Amino acid sequence: MRAALLFLLTLLCLGCQQPVRSQESLPEPPPQRVEPPAGDVGDQIQRSRQTAITRAVEVVTPAVVSVNVIEVQRLRYRDPFEGFFNDPVFDYFFGQRRPYYVERPVQSLGSGFIISPDGYLVTNDHVAGNATEITVAFPDGRTLPARLVGTDPATDIALLKIDTDEPLPYLTFAEDPPIVGEWVIALGNPFGLFEAADPTVTVGVVSATNRDLQSNRQGRIYRDMIQTDAAINRGNSGGPLVNALGEVIGVNTAIYSESGGSIGIGFAVPAAKVRRIVEEVRTNGAVDRSYYTGLYVVNMTDRIARALGMTQRRGLFVRDVDPDSPAAQAGILPYDVILSIEGEAINSSDDYVARIYDFRPGDRVSVRLLRDGEERTVTLQIGRSRG
């Protein structure tokens, strides 16, 4: 009986071990290559890569160019003996030396975009406004000379012209104003990385509209700007900011940065303003800013506000009005307070100058006034400067 049990246990052990030996002896299967889905599935994935952004970039890219500029800069020559010759004793005997200046050509790069098939293109005034020689490079590798038609330094817009018989790809301006939060695409040539290649593309949203920036030393007035977080760097200046339909909603112009690189706060001149500037420059070669109102204004102070019986300081104080001037004909009087022009609040002389800059001689604008504690509206027709 004991021998029979031992025999049965031996058989059971052999049975349990056999699968393990056979499993260990089987070779490992070779690695399988994963093939991309074929047919309809592959087509669906390929189509999913084509978004509104990629389609807009494909349409816009041929009309975006690199603007290569040569301008002459006037630099003061630094004489190594300047410290010696500036000695008061030397000046006493030989007279003070006049500063010596030298001129040298300097090359710089920016961006631009074609706006008509006959070769008109837009860029920034700070890119091409002082150019003596301009060459435009297309994404397909072509380079063509361009000439400066005219500029508007106040808005930092310049209009160039390529003289060619061949129709060129071009972009159109959006008719509708941008919507805060909508996707936008900035195209250009950042840092001059590519002299003849596809432009660099960055994507973001409209962060805000109607942003006003402080006027700089060049006399530029950046008002009603579009703010975007699409990366804009040096070299992008003058390039287009487009919506998902490929329409130009602005011209990339400025960034807010302490380092000079993008931190997600960029600004573009809105398309409506650019279109008006371009039309005027194309017709007249410049923007007529010889406006005249006959108003003499000063910033409102607490003392003036109290003297006028105002409960809070607001508006712009009219100190005087020229007789027979547009302001006098509109019925504006000394000691009036200008509250708004065309619905936009005016609270400083800077506000006033910047707002008037948006108009041309002959334009009629609505001015909201405060007089003797009562508000009223008059129509002011902008005149032309007497000078």
CSV table of C-alpha atoms in Angstrom, one decimal:
chain,number,residue,atom,x,y,z
A,1,MET,CA,0.0,0.0,0.0
A,2,ARG,CA,2.8,2.4,0.9
A,3,ALA,CA,4.6,1.5,-2.4
A,4,ALA,CA,1.4,2.3,-4.4
A,5,LEU,CA,1.0,5.7,-2.7
A,6,LEU,CA,4.7,6.5,-3.4
A,7,PHE,CA,4.2,5.6,-7.1
A,8,LEU,CA,1.2,7.8,-7.4
A,9,LEU,CA,3.0,10.8,-5.8
A,10,THR,CA,5.8,10.4,-8.2
A,11,LEU,CA,3.5,10.5,-11.2
A,12,LEU,CA,1.8,13.7,-9.9
A,13,CYS,CA,5.1,15.5,-9.5
A,14,LEU,CA,6.2,14.6,-13.0
A,15,GLY,CA,2.9,15.9,-14.3
A,16,CYS,CA,3.2,19.2,-12.5
A,17,GLN,CA,6.8,19.8,-13.7
A,18,GLN,CA,6.2,19.0,-17.4
A,19,PRO,CA,4.3,22.2,-18.3
A,20,VAL,CA,7.0,24.3,-16.6
A,21,ARG,CA,9.8,22.6,-18.7
A,22,SER,CA,7.8,23.0,-21.9
A,23,GLN,CA,7.1,26.7,-21.1
A,24,GLU,CA,10.7,27.5,-20.4
A,25,SER,CA,11.8,25.8,-23.6
A,26,LEU,CA,9.6,27.8,-25.9
A,27,PRO,CA,11.4,30.6,-27.8
A,28,GLU,CA,10.3,34.3,-27.2
A,29,PRO,CA,8.2,35.7,-30.0
A,30,PRO,CA,10.0,38.4,-32.2
A,31,PRO,CA,9.1,42.0,-31.6
A,32,GLN,CA,6.1,43.1,-33.7
A,33,ARG,CA,6.3,46.3,-35.8
A,34,VAL,CA,3.3,48.5,-35.3
A,35,GLU,CA,2.1,49.5,-38.7
A,36,PRO,CA,0.3,52.9,-39.1
A,37,PRO,CA,-3.4,52.5,-39.6
A,38,ALA,CA,-4.3,52.1,-43.3
A,39,GLY,CA,-7.2,53.2,-45.3
A,40,ASP,CA,-10.0,55.4,-43.8
A,41,VAL,CA,-8.4,55.4,-40.3
A,42,GLY,CA,-5.1,56.7,-41.5
A,43,ASP,CA,-6.9,59.4,-43.5
A,44,GLN,CA,-8.9,60.5,-40.5
A,45,ILE,CA,-5.7,60.9,-38.4
A,46,GLN,CA,-4.0,62.9,-41.2
A,47,ARG,CA,-7.1,65.1,-41.5
A,48,SER,CA,-7.1,65.7,-37.7
A,49,ARG,CA,-3.6,67.3,-37.9
A,50,GLN,CA,-5.1,69.9,-40.3
A,51,THR,CA,-6.5,72.5,-37.9
A,52,ALA,CA,-7.8,76.0,-38.6
A,53,ILE,CA,-4.3,77.2,-37.4
A,54,THR,CA,-2.4,75.1,-39.9
A,55,ARG,CA,-4.7,76.0,-42.7
A,56,ALA,CA,-4.4,79.7,-42.0
A,57,VAL,CA,-0.5,79.4,-41.8
A,58,GLU,CA,-0.5,77.6,-45.2
A,59,VAL,CA,-2.5,80.4,-46.8
A,60,VAL,CA,-0.7,83.3,-45.1
A,61,THR,CA,3.0,82.2,-45.4
A,62,PRO,CA,3.6,83.0,-49.1
A,63,ALA,CA,2.8,86.7,-48.5
A,64,VAL,CA,5.0,87.2,-45.4
A,65,VAL,CA,8.4,88.5,-46.2
A,66,SER,CA,11.7,89.4,-44.5
A,67,VAL,CA,12.6,93.0,-44.9
A,68,ASN,CA,16.4,93.6,-45.2
A,69,VAL,CA,17.3,97.2,-44.7
A,70,ILE,CA,20.4,99.3,-45.0
A,71,GLU,CA,20.4,102.7,-43.4
A,72,VAL,CA,23.0,105.3,-42.7
A,73,GLN,CA,23.6,106.2,-39.1
A,74,ARG,CA,25.4,109.3,-37.9
A,75,LEU,CA,27.7,108.5,-35.0
A,76,ARG,CA,29.9,110.7,-33.0
A,77,TYR,CA,33.6,109.9,-33.4
A,78,ARG,CA,35.3,109.2,-30.1
A,79,ASP,CA,38.8,110.8,-30.2
A,80,PRO,CA,41.3,109.0,-27.9
A,81,PHE,CA,42.8,112.4,-27.0
A,82,GLU,CA,39.3,113.9,-26.2
A,83,GLY,CA,40.1,114.1,-22.5
A,84,PHE,CA,43.3,116.1,-23.1
A,85,PHE,CA,41.7,118.5,-25.6
A,86,ASN,CA,38.8,119.1,-23.4
A,87,ASP,CA,41.1,120.6,-20.8
A,88,PRO,CA,40.0,124.2,-19.9
A,89,VAL,CA,43.6,125.5,-20.4
A,90,PHE,CA,43.7,124.0,-23.9
A,91,ASP,CA,40.3,125.6,-24.6
A,92,TYR,CA,41.5,129.0,-23.4
A,93,PHE,CA,44.4,129.1,-25.8
A,94,PHE,CA,43.0,127.2,-28.8
A,95,GLY,CA,39.2,127.4,-28.4
A,96,GLN,CA,36.8,124.5,-27.8
A,97,ARG,CA,36.9,121.7,-30.3
A,98,ARG,CA,33.7,120.9,-32.3
A,99,PRO,CA,32.4,117.3,-32.1
A,100,TYR,CA,33.3,115.1,-35.1
A,101,TYR,CA,30.7,112.8,-36.6
A,102,VAL,CA,31.0,109.9,-39.0
A,103,GLU,CA,28.4,108.2,-41.1
A,104,ARG,CA,28.3,104.5,-41.7
A,105,PRO,CA,25.8,102.1,-43.3
A,106,VAL,CA,24.1,99.7,-40.9
A,107,GLN,CA,22.1,96.6,-41.8
A,108,SER,CA,19.0,95.5,-40.0
A,109,LEU,CA,16.2,93.1,-40.5
A,110,GLY,CA,12.4,93.1,-39.9
A,111,SER,CA,9.3,91.6,-41.2
A,112,GLY,CA,6.5,92.7,-43.5
A,113,PHE,CA,3.6,91.4,-45.6
A,114,ILE,CA,2.2,92.0,-49.1
A,115,ILE,CA,-1.2,93.7,-49.2
A,116,SER,CA,-1.9,93.9,-53.0
A,117,PRO,CA,-0.9,91.8,-56.0
A,118,ASP,CA,1.0,94.7,-57.5
A,119,GLY,CA,3.5,94.7,-54.7
A,120,TYR,CA,2.5,97.1,-51.9
A,121,LEU,CA,3.7,95.8,-48.5
A,122,VAL,CA,3.4,97.0,-44.9
A,123,THR,CA,6.0,97.0,-42.2
A,124,ASN,CA,6.9,99.2,-39.3
A,125,ASP,CA,8.4,102.7,-39.6
A,126,HIS,CA,11.1,101.8,-37.1
A,127,VAL,CA,12.1,99.0,-39.5
A,128,ALA,CA,12.3,100.8,-42.8
A,129,GLY,CA,11.5,104.5,-42.1
A,130,ASN,CA,15.2,105.6,-42.5
A,131,ALA,CA,16.2,103.0,-45.1
A,132,THR,CA,18.5,103.9,-48.0
A,133,GLU,CA,18.3,100.4,-49.5
A,134,ILE,CA,15.6,97.8,-49.0
A,135,THR,CA,15.5,94.2,-50.1
A,136,VAL,CA,12.6,91.8,-49.6
A,137,ALA,CA,13.1,88.1,-49.2
A,138,PHE,CA,10.2,85.7,-49.9
A,139,PRO,CA,9.7,82.3,-48.4
A,140,ASP,CA,10.4,80.6,-51.7
A,141,GLY,CA,13.9,82.1,-51.7
A,142,ARG,CA,13.3,85.0,-54.1
A,143,THR,CA,14.7,88.4,-53.3
A,144,LEU,CA,13.4,91.6,-54.8
A,145,PRO,CA,14.3,95.3,-54.3
A,146,ALA,CA,11.7,97.5,-52.7
A,147,ARG,CA,11.3,101.3,-52.3
A,148,LEU,CA,9.8,103.4,-49.5
A,149,VAL,CA,6.5,104.9,-50.5
A,150,GLY,CA,5.9,106.8,-47.2
A,151,THR,CA,5.6,106.4,-43.4
A,152,ASP,CA,3.6,107.5,-40.5
A,153,PRO,CA,6.0,107.7,-37.5
A,154,ALA,CA,3.2,108.5,-35.1
A,155,THR,CA,1.6,105.1,-35.6
A,156,ASP,CA,4.9,103.3,-36.6
A,157,ILE,CA,3.6,102.2,-40.0
A,158,ALA,CA,5.5,102.2,-43.3
A,159,LEU,CA,4.4,101.4,-46.8
A,160,LEU,CA,6.8,99.9,-49.3
A,161,LYS,CA,6.5,99.0,-52.9
A,162,ILE,CA,8.0,96.2,-55.0
A,163,ASP,CA,8.1,97.1,-58.7
A,164,THR,CA,7.3,93.9,-60.5
A,165,ASP,CA,5.1,92.8,-63.4
A,166,GLU,CA,4.4,89.4,-61.7
A,167,PRO,CA,1.3,89.3,-59.5
A,168,LEU,CA,2.3,88.6,-55.9
A,169,PRO,CA,0.5,86.6,-53.1
A,170,TYR,CA,-1.2,89.0,-50.7
A,171,LEU,CA,-3.1,89.2,-47.5
A,172,THR,CA,-6.4,91.0,-46.7
A,173,PHE,CA,-7.4,93.0,-43.6
A,174,ALA,CA,-10.1,91.7,-41.4
A,175,GLU,CA,-13.3,93.7,-41.6
A,176,ASP,CA,-14.5,92.8,-38.0
A,177,PRO,CA,-12.6,93.8,-34.9
A,178,PRO,CA,-10.8,91.1,-33.0
A,179,ILE,CA,-12.5,89.3,-30.1
A,180,VAL,CA,-10.7,88.9,-26.8
A,181,GLY,CA,-9.8,85.3,-26.3
A,182,GLU,CA,-9.8,84.3,-30.0
A,183,TRP,CA,-6.8,82.5,-31.5
A,184,VAL,CA,-4.3,84.5,-33.3
A,185,ILE,CA,-1.1,83.8,-35.2
A,186,ALA,CA,2.0,86.0,-35.4
A,187,LEU,CA,4.4,85.5,-38.3
A,188,GLY,CA,7.7,87.0,-38.9
A,189,ASN,CA,11.5,86.8,-38.9
A,190,PRO,CA,12.5,86.8,-35.2
A,191,PHE,CA,16.1,88.0,-34.5
A,192,GLY,CA,16.8,87.8,-38.3
A,193,LEU,CA,17.2,84.0,-38.1
A,194,PHE,CA,16.1,83.3,-41.6
A,195,GLU,CA,16.9,85.5,-44.5
A,196,ALA,CA,15.1,83.5,-47.1
A,197,ALA,CA,12.9,80.8,-45.6
A,198,ASP,CA,9.4,80.2,-44.2
A,199,PRO,CA,8.5,82.7,-41.5
A,200,THR,CA,8.5,81.6,-37.9
A,201,VAL,CA,5.0,81.0,-36.5
A,202,THR,CA,3.8,81.6,-33.0
A,203,VAL,CA,0.3,81.1,-31.7
A,204,GLY,CA,-1.6,82.8,-28.9
A,205,VAL,CA,-4.9,84.6,-28.2
A,206,VAL,CA,-6.1,88.2,-28.1
A,207,SER,CA,-5.4,89.1,-24.5
A,208,ALA,CA,-7.0,92.6,-24.7
A,209,THR,CA,-7.9,95.3,-27.1
A,210,ASN,CA,-7.8,99.1,-26.9
A,211,ARG,CA,-4.5,99.1,-25.0
A,212,ASP,CA,-2.7,102.5,-24.8
A,213,LEU,CA,1.1,102.5,-24.4
A,214,GLN,CA,3.2,105.5,-23.2
A,215,SER,CA,4.5,107.6,-26.1
A,216,ASN,CA,8.2,107.1,-26.6
A,217,ARG,CA,11.0,109.5,-27.5
A,218,GLN,CA,10.5,109.0,-31.2
A,219,GLY,CA,7.1,110.6,-30.9
A,220,ARG,CA,5.2,107.4,-31.5
A,221,ILE,CA,1.6,107.2,-30.2
A,222,TYR,CA,0.6,103.6,-29.5
A,223,ARG,CA,-3.1,103.8,-28.9
A,224,ASP,CA,-6.0,101.3,-29.2
A,225,MET,CA,-3.4,98.5,-29.6
A,226,ILE,CA,-4.2,94.8,-29.7
A,227,GLN,CA,-2.5,92.9,-26.8
A,228,THR,CA,-1.5,89.2,-27.5
A,229,ASP,CA,0.4,86.5,-25.8
A,230,ALA,CA,1.7,85.1,-29.1
A,231,ALA,CA,5.5,85.4,-28.9
A,232,ILE,CA,6.8,88.5,-30.6
A,233,ASN,CA,10.6,89.2,-30.7
A,234,ARG,CA,13.0,91.5,-32.4
A,235,GLY,CA,12.7,90.9,-36.1
A,236,ASN,CA,9.0,90.1,-35.9
A,237,SER,CA,8.3,93.8,-36.1
A,238,GLY,CA,6.2,94.6,-39.1
A,239,GLY,CA,4.9,91.1,-39.5
A,240,PRO,CA,1.2,90.3,-39.6
A,241,LEU,CA,-1.0,89.2,-36.7
A,242,VAL,CA,-3.7,87.1,-38.3
A,243,ASN,CA,-6.9,85.3,-37.1
A,244,ALA,CA,-7.8,81.7,-37.7
A,245,LEU,CA,-9.2,82.7,-41.1
A,246,GLY,CA,-5.9,84.1,-42.3
A,247,GLU,CA,-7.1,87.7,-42.2
A,248,VAL,CA,-4.8,90.4,-40.9
A,249,ILE,CA,-6.1,91.9,-37.6
A,250,GLY,CA,-2.9,93.8,-36.8
A,251,VAL,CA,0.8,94.6,-37.4
A,252,ASN,CA,3.2,93.3,-34.8
A,253,THR,CA,4.9,96.4,-33.4
A,254,ALA,CA,6.0,96.3,-29.8
A,255,ILE,CA,6.6,94.1,-26.8
A,256,TYR,CA,6.7,94.7,-23.0
A,257,SER,CA,9.9,93.2,-21.8
A,258,GLU,CA,12.8,94.2,-19.5
A,259,SER,CA,15.1,91.7,-21.3
A,260,GLY,CA,14.3,92.4,-24.9
A,261,GLY,CA,12.7,88.9,-25.4
A,262,SER,CA,9.1,87.9,-25.4
A,263,ILE,CA,7.4,87.4,-22.0
A,264,GLY,CA,3.9,87.0,-23.6
A,265,ILE,CA,3.0,90.6,-23.7
A,266,GLY,CA,3.0,91.8,-27.3
A,267,PHE,CA,1.2,94.6,-29.1
A,268,ALA,CA,-0.1,95.1,-32.6
A,269,VAL,CA,-1.5,98.1,-34.4
A,270,PRO,CA,-5.1,97.2,-35.3
A,271,ALA,CA,-6.0,96.5,-38.9
A,272,ALA,CA,-8.6,99.3,-39.1
A,273,LYS,CA,-6.0,101.9,-38.3
A,274,VAL,CA,-3.4,100.4,-40.5
A,275,ARG,CA,-5.8,100.3,-43.5
A,276,ARG,CA,-6.6,104.0,-43.1
A,277,ILE,CA,-2.9,104.9,-42.7
A,278,VAL,CA,-1.9,102.8,-45.8
A,279,GLU,CA,-4.6,104.4,-47.9
A,280,GLU,CA,-3.5,107.9,-47.0
A,281,VAL,CA,0.2,107.2,-47.4
A,282,ARG,CA,-0.4,105.5,-50.7
A,283,THR,CA,-2.3,108.5,-52.0
A,284,ASN,CA,-0.3,111.4,-50.5
A,285,GLY,CA,3.0,109.8,-49.5
A,286,ALA,CA,2.4,110.8,-45.8
A,287,VAL,CA,-0.3,111.3,-43.2
A,288,ASP,CA,-1.6,114.8,-42.9
A,289,ARG,CA,-1.4,115.7,-39.2
A,290,SER,CA,-1.5,119.4,-39.6
A,291,TYR,CA,-4.6,119.6,-37.4
A,292,TYR,CA,-5.8,122.8,-35.7
A,293,THR,CA,-8.5,123.3,-33.1
A,294,GLY,CA,-7.7,126.6,-31.5
A,295,LEU,CA,-7.9,125.1,-28.0
A,296,TYR,CA,-5.4,125.8,-25.2
A,297,VAL,CA,-5.8,123.1,-22.5
A,298,VAL,CA,-4.2,122.2,-19.2
A,299,ASN,CA,-4.4,119.1,-17.1
A,300,MET,CA,-7.1,119.2,-14.4
A,301,THR,CA,-5.9,119.7,-10.8
A,302,ASP,CA,-7.8,119.5,-7.5
A,303,ARG,CA,-7.6,123.2,-7.2
A,304,ILE,CA,-9.2,123.8,-10.6
A,305,ALA,CA,-11.8,121.2,-9.9
A,306,ARG,CA,-12.8,122.9,-6.6
A,307,ALA,CA,-12.9,126.3,-8.3
A,308,LEU,CA,-15.3,124.9,-10.9
A,309,GLY,CA,-17.5,123.3,-8.2
A,310,MET,CA,-16.6,119.7,-9.3
A,311,THR,CA,-16.9,116.9,-6.8
A,312,GLN,CA,-14.1,114.9,-8.4
A,313,ARG,CA,-11.2,115.6,-10.7
A,314,ARG,CA,-11.9,114.5,-14.2
A,315,GLY,CA,-11.6,115.8,-17.8
A,316,LEU,CA,-9.3,118.4,-19.4
A,317,PHE,CA,-9.5,122.1,-18.5
A,318,VAL,CA,-9.9,124.6,-21.4
A,319,ARG,CA,-7.7,127.5,-20.5
A,320,ASP,CA,-8.4,129.6,-23.6
A,321,VAL,CA,-9.9,129.5,-27.2
A,322,ASP,CA,-8.6,131.3,-30.3
A,323,PRO,CA,-11.2,133.6,-31.8
A,324,ASP,CA,-12.8,132.3,-35.0
A,325,SER,CA,-11.0,129.0,-34.5
A,326,PRO,CA,-12.7,125.6,-35.1
A,327,ALA,CA,-13.2,125.3,-31.3
A,328,ALA,CA,-14.8,128.8,-31.1
A,329,GLN,CA,-17.1,128.0,-34.0
A,330,ALA,CA,-18.1,124.7,-32.3
A,331,GLY,CA,-19.2,126.8,-29.2
A,332,ILE,CA,-16.4,125.7,-26.9
A,333,LEU,CA,-15.6,128.4,-24.3
A,334,PRO,CA,-12.7,129.1,-21.9
A,335,TYR,CA,-13.2,127.3,-18.5
A,336,ASP,CA,-15.1,124.5,-20.2
A,337,VAL,CA,-14.0,121.0,-19.3
A,338,ILE,CA,-13.6,118.4,-22.1
A,339,LEU,CA,-14.9,115.1,-20.8
A,340,SER,CA,-14.6,113.0,-24.0
A,341,ILE,CA,-14.0,113.1,-27.7
A,342,GLU,CA,-16.0,110.7,-29.9
A,343,GLY,CA,-17.0,108.8,-26.7
A,344,GLU,CA,-13.4,108.3,-25.5
A,345,ALA,CA,-12.7,109.7,-22.0
A,346,ILE,CA,-10.1,112.6,-22.0
A,347,ASN,CA,-8.3,113.0,-18.7
A,348,SER,CA,-5.0,114.6,-19.7
A,349,SER,CA,-3.4,116.6,-22.4
A,350,ASP,CA,-1.7,113.4,-23.6
A,351,ASP,CA,-5.1,111.8,-24.1
A,352,TYR,CA,-6.3,114.9,-26.0
A,353,VAL,CA,-3.3,115.0,-28.4
A,354,ALA,CA,-3.4,111.3,-29.0
A,355,ARG,CA,-7.1,111.3,-29.7
A,356,ILE,CA,-6.9,114.3,-32.1
A,357,TYR,CA,-4.1,112.5,-33.9
A,358,ASP,CA,-6.6,110.0,-35.1
A,359,PHE,CA,-8.4,112.6,-37.1
A,360,ARG,CA,-7.6,114.7,-40.2
A,361,PRO,CA,-8.4,118.2,-41.2
A,362,GLY,CA,-12.0,118.4,-42.2
A,363,ASP,CA,-13.2,115.6,-39.9
A,364,ARG,CA,-16.2,116.4,-37.6
A,365,VAL,CA,-15.9,114.9,-34.1
A,366,SER,CA,-18.3,114.9,-31.1
A,367,VAL,CA,-16.9,116.6,-28.0
A,368,ARG,CA,-18.6,116.1,-24.6
A,369,LEU,CA,-18.2,119.2,-22.3
A,370,LEU,CA,-18.9,120.2,-18.7
A,371,ARG,CA,-20.0,123.8,-18.3
A,372,ASP,CA,-21.5,125.3,-15.1
A,373,GLY,CA,-22.2,121.9,-13.7
A,374,GLU,CA,-24.1,120.7,-16.8
A,375,GLU,CA,-22.9,118.3,-19.5
A,376,ARG,CA,-23.5,119.1,-23.2
A,377,THR,CA,-22.2,117.8,-26.6
A,378,VAL,CA,-20.8,119.9,-29.4
A,379,THR,CA,-19.5,119.1,-32.9
A,380,LEU,CA,-16.0,120.2,-33.6
A,381,GLN,CA,-14.7,120.3,-37.2
A,382,ILE,CA,-10.9,119.8,-37.2
A,383,GLY,CA,-9.1,122.6,-39.0
A,384,ARG,CA,-5.8,122.8,-40.7
A,385,SER,CA,-2.7,124.2,-39.0
A,386,ARG,CA,-2.1,127.9,-39.9
A,387,GLY,CA,1.7,127.2,-40.1
